[in-house]
PDB file of C-alpha atoms in Angstrom:
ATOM      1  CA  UNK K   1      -2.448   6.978 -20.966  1.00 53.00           C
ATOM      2  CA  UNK K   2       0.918   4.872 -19.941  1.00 62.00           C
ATOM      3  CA  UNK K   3      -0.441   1.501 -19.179  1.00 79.00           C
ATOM      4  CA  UNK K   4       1.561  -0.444 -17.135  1.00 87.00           C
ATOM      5  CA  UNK K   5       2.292  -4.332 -17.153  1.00 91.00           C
ATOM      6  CA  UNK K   6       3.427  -6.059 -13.784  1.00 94.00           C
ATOM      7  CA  UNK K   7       3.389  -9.450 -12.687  1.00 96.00           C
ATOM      8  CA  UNK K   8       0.648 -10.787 -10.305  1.00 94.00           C
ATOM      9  CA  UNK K   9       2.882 -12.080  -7.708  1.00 96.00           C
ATOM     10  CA  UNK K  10       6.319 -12.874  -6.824  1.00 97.00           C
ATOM     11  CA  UNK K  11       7.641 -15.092  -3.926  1.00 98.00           C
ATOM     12  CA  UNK K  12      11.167 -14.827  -2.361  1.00 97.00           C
ATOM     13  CA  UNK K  13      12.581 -15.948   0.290  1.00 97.00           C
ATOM     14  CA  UNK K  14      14.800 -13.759   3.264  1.00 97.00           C
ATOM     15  CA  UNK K  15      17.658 -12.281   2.590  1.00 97.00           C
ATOM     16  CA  UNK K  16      17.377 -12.942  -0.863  1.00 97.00           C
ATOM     17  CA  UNK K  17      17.489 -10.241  -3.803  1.00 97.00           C
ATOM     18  CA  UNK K  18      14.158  -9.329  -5.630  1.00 98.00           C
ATOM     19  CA  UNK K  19      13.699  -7.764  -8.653  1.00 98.00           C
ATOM     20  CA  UNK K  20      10.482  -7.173 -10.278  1.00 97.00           C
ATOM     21  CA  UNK K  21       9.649  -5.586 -13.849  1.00 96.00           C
ATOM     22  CA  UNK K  22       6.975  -3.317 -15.539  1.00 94.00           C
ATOM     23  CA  UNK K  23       6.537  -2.721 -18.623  1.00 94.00           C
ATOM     24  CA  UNK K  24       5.391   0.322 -19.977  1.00 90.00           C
ATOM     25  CA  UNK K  25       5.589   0.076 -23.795  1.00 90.00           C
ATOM     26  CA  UNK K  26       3.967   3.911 -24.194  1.00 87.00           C
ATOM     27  CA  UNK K  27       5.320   5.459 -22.172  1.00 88.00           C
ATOM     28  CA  UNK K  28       5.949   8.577 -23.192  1.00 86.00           C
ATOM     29  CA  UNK K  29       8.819  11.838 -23.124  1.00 88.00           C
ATOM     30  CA  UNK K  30       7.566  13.411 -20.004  1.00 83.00           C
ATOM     31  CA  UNK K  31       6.335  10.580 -17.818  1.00 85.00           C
ATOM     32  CA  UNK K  32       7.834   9.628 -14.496  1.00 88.00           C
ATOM     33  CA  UNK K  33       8.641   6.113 -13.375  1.00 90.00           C
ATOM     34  CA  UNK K  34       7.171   5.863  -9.552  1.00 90.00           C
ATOM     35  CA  UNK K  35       6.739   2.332  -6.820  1.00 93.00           C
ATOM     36  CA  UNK K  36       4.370   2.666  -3.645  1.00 93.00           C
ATOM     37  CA  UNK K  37       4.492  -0.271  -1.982  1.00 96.00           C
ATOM     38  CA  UNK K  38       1.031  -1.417   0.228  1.00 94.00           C
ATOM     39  CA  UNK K  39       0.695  -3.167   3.377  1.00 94.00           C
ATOM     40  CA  UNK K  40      -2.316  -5.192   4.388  1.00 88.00           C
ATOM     41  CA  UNK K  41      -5.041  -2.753   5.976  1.00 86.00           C
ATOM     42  CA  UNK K  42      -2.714   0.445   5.297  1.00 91.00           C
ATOM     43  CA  UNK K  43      -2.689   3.161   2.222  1.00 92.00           C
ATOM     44  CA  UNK K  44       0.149   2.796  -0.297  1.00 92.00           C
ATOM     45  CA  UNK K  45       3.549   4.456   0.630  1.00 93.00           C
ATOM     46  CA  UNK K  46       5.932   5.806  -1.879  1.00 91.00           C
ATOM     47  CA  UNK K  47       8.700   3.990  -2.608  1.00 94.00           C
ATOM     48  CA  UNK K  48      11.490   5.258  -5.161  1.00 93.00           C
ATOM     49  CA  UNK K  49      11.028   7.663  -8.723  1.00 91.00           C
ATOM     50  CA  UNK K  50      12.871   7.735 -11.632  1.00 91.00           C
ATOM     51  CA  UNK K  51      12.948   9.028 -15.324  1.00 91.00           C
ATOM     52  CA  UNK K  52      15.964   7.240 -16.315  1.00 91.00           C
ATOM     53  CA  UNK K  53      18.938   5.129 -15.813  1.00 90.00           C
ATOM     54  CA  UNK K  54      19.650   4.083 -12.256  1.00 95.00           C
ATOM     55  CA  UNK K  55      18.153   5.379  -8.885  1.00 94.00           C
ATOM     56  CA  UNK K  56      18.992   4.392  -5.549  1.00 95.00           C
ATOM     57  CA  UNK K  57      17.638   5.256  -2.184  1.00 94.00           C
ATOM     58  CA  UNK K  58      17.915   3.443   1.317  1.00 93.00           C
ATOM     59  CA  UNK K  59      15.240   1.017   0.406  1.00 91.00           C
ATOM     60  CA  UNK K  60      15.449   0.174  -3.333  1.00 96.00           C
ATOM     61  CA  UNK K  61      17.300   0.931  -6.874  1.00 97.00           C
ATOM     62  CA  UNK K  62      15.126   1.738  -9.950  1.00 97.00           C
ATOM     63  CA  UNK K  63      16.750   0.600 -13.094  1.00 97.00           C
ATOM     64  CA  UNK K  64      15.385   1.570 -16.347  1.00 97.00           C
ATOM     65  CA  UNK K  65      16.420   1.053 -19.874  1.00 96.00           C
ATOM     66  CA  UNK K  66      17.246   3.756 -22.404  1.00 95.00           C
ATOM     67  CA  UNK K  67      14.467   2.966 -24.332  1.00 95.00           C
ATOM     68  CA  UNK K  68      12.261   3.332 -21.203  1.00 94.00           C
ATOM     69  CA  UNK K  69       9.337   0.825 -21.960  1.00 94.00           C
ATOM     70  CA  UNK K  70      10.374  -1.178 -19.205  1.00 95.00           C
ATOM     71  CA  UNK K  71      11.765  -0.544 -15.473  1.00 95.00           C
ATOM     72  CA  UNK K  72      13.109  -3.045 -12.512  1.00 97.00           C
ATOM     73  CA  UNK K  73      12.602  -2.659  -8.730  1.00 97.00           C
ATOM     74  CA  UNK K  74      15.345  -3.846  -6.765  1.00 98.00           C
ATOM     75  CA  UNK K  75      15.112  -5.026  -3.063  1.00 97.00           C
ATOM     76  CA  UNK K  76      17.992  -6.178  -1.836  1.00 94.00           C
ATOM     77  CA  UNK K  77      18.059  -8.802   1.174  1.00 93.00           C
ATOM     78  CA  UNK K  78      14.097  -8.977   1.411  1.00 97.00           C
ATOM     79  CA  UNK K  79      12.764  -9.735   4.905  1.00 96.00           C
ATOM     80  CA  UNK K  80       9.330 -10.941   5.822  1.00 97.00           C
ATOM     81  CA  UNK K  81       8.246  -7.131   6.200  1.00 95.00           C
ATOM     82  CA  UNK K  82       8.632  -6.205   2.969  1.00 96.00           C
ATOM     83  CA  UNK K  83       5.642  -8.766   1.884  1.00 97.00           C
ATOM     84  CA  UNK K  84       3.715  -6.199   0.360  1.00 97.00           C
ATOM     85  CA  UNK K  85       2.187  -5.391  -3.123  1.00 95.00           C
ATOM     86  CA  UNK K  86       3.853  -2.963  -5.386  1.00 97.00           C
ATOM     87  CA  UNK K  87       2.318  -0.840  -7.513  1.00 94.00           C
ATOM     88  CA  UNK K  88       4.919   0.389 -10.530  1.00 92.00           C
ATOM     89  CA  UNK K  89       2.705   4.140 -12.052  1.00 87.00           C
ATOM     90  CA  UNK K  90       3.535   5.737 -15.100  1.00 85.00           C
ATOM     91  CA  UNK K  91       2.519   9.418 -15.465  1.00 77.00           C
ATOM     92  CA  UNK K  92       3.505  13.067 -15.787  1.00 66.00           C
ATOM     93  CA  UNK K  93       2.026  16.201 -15.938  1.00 55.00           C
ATOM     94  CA  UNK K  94      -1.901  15.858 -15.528  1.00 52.00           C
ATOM     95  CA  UNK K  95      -2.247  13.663 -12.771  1.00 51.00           C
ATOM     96  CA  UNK K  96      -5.468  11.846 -13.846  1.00 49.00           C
ATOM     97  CA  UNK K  97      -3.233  10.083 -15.690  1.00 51.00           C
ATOM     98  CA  UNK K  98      -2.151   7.563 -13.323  1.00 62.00           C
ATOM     99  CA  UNK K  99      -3.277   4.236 -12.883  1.00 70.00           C
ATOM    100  CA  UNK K 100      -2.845   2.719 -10.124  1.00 76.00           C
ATOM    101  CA  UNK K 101      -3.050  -0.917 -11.475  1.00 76.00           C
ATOM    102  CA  UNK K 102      -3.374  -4.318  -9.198  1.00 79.00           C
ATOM    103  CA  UNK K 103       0.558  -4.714  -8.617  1.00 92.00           C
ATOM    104  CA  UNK K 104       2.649  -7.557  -7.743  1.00 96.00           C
ATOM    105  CA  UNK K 105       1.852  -9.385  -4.327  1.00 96.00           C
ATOM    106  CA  UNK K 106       5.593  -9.976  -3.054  1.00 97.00           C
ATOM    107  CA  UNK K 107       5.232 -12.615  -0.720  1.00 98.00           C
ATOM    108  CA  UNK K 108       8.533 -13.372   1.487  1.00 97.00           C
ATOM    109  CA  UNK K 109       8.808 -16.448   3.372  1.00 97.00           C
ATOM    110  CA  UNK K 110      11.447 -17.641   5.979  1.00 96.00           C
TER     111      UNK K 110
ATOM    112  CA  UNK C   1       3.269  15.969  12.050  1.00 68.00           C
ATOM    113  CA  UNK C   2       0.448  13.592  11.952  1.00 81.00           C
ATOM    114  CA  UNK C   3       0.634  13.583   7.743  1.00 94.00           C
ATOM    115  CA  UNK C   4      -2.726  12.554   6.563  1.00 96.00           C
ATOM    116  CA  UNK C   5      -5.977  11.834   8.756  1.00 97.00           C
ATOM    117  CA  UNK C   6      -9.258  10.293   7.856  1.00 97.00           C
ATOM    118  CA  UNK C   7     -12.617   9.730   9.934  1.00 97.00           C
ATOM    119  CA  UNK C   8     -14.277   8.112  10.285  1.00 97.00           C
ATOM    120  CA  UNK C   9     -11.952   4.824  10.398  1.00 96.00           C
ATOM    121  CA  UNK C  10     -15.537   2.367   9.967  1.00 96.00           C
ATOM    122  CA  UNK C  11     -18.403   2.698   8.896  1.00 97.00           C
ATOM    123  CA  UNK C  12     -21.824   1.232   7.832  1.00 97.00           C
ATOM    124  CA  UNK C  13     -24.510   2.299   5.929  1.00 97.00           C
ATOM    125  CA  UNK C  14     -27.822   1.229   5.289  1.00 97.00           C
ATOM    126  CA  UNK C  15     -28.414   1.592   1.168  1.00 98.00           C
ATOM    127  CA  UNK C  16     -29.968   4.971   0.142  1.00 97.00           C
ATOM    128  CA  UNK C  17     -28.186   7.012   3.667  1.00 97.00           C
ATOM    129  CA  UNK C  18     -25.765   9.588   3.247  1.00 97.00           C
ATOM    130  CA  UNK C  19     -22.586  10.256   4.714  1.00 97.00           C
ATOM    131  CA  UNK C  20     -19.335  12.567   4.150  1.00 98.00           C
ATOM    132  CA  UNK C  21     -15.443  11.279   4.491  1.00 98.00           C
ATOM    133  CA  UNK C  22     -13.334  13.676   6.295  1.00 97.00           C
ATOM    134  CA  UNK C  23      -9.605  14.138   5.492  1.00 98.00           C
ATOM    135  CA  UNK C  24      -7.204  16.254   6.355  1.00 98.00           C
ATOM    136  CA  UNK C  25      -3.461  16.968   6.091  1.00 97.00           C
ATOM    137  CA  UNK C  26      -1.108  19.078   7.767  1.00 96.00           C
ATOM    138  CA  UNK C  27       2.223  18.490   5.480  1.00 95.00           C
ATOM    139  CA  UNK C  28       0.707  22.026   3.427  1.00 95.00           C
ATOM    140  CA  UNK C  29       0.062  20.353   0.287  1.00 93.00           C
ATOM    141  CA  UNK C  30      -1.288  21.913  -2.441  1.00 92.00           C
ATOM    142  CA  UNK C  31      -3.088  18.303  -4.383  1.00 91.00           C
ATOM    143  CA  UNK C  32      -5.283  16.005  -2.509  1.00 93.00           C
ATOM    144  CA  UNK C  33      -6.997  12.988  -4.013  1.00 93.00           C
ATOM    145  CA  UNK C  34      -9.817  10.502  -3.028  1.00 95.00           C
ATOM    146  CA  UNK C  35      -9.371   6.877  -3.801  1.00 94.00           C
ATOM    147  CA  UNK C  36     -11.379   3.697  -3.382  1.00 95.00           C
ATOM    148  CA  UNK C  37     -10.418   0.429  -3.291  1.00 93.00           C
ATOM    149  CA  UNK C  38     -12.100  -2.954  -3.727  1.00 91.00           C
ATOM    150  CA  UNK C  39     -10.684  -6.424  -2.588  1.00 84.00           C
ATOM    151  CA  UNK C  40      -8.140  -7.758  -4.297  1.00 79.00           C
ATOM    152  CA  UNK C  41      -7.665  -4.521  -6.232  1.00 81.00           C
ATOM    153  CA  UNK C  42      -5.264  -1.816  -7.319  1.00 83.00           C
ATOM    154  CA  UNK C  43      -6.648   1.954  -6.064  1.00 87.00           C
ATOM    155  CA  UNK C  44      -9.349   3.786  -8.553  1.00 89.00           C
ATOM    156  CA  UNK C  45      -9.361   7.893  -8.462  1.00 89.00           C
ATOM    157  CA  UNK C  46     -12.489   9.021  -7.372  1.00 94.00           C
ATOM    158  CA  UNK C  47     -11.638  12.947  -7.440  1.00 94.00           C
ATOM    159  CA  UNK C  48      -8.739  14.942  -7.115  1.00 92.00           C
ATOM    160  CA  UNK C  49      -7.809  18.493  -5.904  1.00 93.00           C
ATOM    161  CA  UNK C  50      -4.665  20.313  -7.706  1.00 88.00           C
ATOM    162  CA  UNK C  51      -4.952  23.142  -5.556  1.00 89.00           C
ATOM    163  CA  UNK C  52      -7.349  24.957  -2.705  1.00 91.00           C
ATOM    164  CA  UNK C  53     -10.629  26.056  -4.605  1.00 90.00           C
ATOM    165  CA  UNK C  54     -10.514  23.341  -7.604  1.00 93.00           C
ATOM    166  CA  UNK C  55     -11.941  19.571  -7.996  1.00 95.00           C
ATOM    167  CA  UNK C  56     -11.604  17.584 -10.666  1.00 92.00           C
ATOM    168  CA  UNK C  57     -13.115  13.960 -11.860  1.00 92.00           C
ATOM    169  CA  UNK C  58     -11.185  10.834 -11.870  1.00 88.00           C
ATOM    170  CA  UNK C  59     -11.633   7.556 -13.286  1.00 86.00           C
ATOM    171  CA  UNK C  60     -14.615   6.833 -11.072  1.00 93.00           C
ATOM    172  CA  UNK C  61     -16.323   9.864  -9.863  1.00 95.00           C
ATOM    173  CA  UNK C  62     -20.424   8.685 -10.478  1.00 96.00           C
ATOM    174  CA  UNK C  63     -22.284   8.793  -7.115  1.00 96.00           C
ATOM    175  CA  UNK C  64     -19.613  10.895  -5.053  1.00 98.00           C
ATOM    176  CA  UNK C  65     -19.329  14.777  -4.691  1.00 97.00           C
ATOM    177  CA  UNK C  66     -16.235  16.163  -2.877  1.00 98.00           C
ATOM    178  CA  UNK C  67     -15.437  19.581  -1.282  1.00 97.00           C
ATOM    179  CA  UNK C  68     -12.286  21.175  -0.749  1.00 96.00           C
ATOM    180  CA  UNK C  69     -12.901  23.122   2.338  1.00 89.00           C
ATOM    181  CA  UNK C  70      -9.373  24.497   2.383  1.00 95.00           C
ATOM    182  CA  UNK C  71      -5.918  23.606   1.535  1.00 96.00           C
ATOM    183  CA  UNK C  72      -6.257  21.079   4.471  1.00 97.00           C
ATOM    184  CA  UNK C  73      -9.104  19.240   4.280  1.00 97.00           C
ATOM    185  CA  UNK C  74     -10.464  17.502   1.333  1.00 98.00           C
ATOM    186  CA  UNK C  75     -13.830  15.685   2.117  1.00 98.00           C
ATOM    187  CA  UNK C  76     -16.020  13.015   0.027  1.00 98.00           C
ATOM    188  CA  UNK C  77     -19.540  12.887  -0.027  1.00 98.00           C
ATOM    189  CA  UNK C  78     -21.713   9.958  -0.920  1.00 97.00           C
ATOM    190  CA  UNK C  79     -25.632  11.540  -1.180  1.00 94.00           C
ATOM    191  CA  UNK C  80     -27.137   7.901  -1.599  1.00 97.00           C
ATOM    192  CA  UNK C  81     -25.220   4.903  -0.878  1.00 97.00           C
ATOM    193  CA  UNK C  82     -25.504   1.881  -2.595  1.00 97.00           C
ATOM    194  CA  UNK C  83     -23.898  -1.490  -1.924  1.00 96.00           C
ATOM    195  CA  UNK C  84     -21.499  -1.140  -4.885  1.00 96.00           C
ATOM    196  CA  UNK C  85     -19.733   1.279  -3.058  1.00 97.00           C
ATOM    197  CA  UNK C  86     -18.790  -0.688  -0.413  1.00 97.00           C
ATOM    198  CA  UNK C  87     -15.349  -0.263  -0.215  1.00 97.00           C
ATOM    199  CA  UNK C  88     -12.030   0.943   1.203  1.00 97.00           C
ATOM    200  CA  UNK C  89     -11.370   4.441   0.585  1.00 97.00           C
ATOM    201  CA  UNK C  90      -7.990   6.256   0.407  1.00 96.00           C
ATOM    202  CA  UNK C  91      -7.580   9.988   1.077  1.00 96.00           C
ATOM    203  CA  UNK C  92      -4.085  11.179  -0.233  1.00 93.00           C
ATOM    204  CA  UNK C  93      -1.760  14.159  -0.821  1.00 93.00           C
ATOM    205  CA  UNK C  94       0.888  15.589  -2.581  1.00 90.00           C
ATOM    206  CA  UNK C  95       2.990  19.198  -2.880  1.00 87.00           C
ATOM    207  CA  UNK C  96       2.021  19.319  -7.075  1.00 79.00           C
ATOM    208  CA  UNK C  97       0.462  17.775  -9.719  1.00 73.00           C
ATOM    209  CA  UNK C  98       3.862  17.018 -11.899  1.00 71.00           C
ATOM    210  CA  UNK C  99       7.137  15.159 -11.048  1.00 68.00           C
ATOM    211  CA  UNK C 100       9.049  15.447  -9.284  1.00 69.00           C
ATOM    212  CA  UNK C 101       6.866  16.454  -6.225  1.00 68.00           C
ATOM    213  CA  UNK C 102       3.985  14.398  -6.880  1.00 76.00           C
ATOM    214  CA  UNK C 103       5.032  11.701  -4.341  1.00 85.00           C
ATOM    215  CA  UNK C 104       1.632  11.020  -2.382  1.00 88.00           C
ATOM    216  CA  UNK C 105       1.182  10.493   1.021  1.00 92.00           C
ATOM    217  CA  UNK C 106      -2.124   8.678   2.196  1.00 94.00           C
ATOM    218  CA  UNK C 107      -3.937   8.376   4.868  1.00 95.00           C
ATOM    219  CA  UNK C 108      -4.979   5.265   6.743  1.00 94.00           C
ATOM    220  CA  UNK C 109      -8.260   4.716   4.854  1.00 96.00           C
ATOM    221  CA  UNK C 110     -12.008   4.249   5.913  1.00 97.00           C
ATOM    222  CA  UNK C 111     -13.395   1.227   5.209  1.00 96.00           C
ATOM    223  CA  UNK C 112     -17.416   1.620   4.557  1.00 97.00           C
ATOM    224  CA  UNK C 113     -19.849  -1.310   3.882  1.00 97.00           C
ATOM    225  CA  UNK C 114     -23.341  -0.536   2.502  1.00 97.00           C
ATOM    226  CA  UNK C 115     -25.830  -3.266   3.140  1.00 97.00           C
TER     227      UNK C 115
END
């Protein structure tokens, strides 16, 4: 089981850049790198996936390592909407094999 | 395309009452998953569903039964409720079990207090 290591919380300001890390020191060949991101009162909502290198969609990049045992979410220009908590899962085949965690509570201020 | 749907959206029980979660999603996903979630907490897997016709435990599955009525709907079941389950609980799917098409949707949640 890929444990995963986030900070608690993160604070940021608008328009600024965040980036924030997991570690995942056993991870291992076949596991996936996925974000959801949680709103107050709402279920979690996938963010980005990667297995390696660099990913990019219209909301975030994924950077990871080559050795893999840690990985960076990117927001760029945060605004107050994307305070949030992030969950970063490890996992792959065998899906009871993700943990969910207690993620890091972005908070964005003005 | 209304994605995932729970009911009820409240509720609350008296300890030792029953009651069943209904969820259902119309996005004709194979893998659906219950979740609950305490304050202040990441999400625990209560059961899971690879595909129509199978259940499986997760990390928390004492005091809950689940039925997978059909590819659907996915409903929990608590048979005697006790005050430790108070809680918010997630219903969620996805196309598969592996990457890359486990990305889960979830529903808005029910959020149950047992006094």
């Amino acid at each position: 089981l890929a444990k995963t290591t986030q900070p608690i919380s993160m604070d940021s300001y608008e328009g600024q850049e965040v980036n924030i890390t997991c570690s995942h020191n056993n991870i291992a060949t076949n596991d996936y790198i996925t974000w959801y991101q949680q709103f107050p009162s709402q279920g979690p909502r996938f963010i980005i996936q990667g297995y390696k290198t660099k990913v990019t969609n219209e909301v975030a990049s994924l950077f990871i390592p080559a050795d893999r045992k840690s990985s960076t979410l990117s927001l760029p220009r945060v605004s107050l909407s994307d305070t949030a908590v992030y969950y970063c899962l490890v996992g792959a085949t065998g899906f009871q094999k993700l943990v969910f965690g207690t993620g890091t509570r972005l908070l964005v201020s003005p | 395309n209304a994605g995932v749907t729970q009911t009820p959206k409240f509720q609350v029980l008296k300890t030792g009452q029953s009651m069943t979660l209904q969820c259902a999603q119309d996005m004709n996903h194979n893998s659906m998953y219950w979740y609950r979630q305490d304050p202040g907490m990441g999400l625990r897997l209560i059961y899971y569903s690879a595909s129509e016709g199978t259940t499986d435990k997760g990390e928390v599955p004492n005091g809950y039964n689940v039925s997978r009525l059909n590819k659907r709907e996915f409903s929990l079941r608590l048979e005697s409720a006790a005050p430790s389950q108070t809680s918010v609980y997630f219903c969620a799917s996805s196309e598969g079990l592996a990457p890359p098409n486990y990305e889960q949707y979830f529903g808005p949640g029910t959020r149950l207090t047992v006094t």
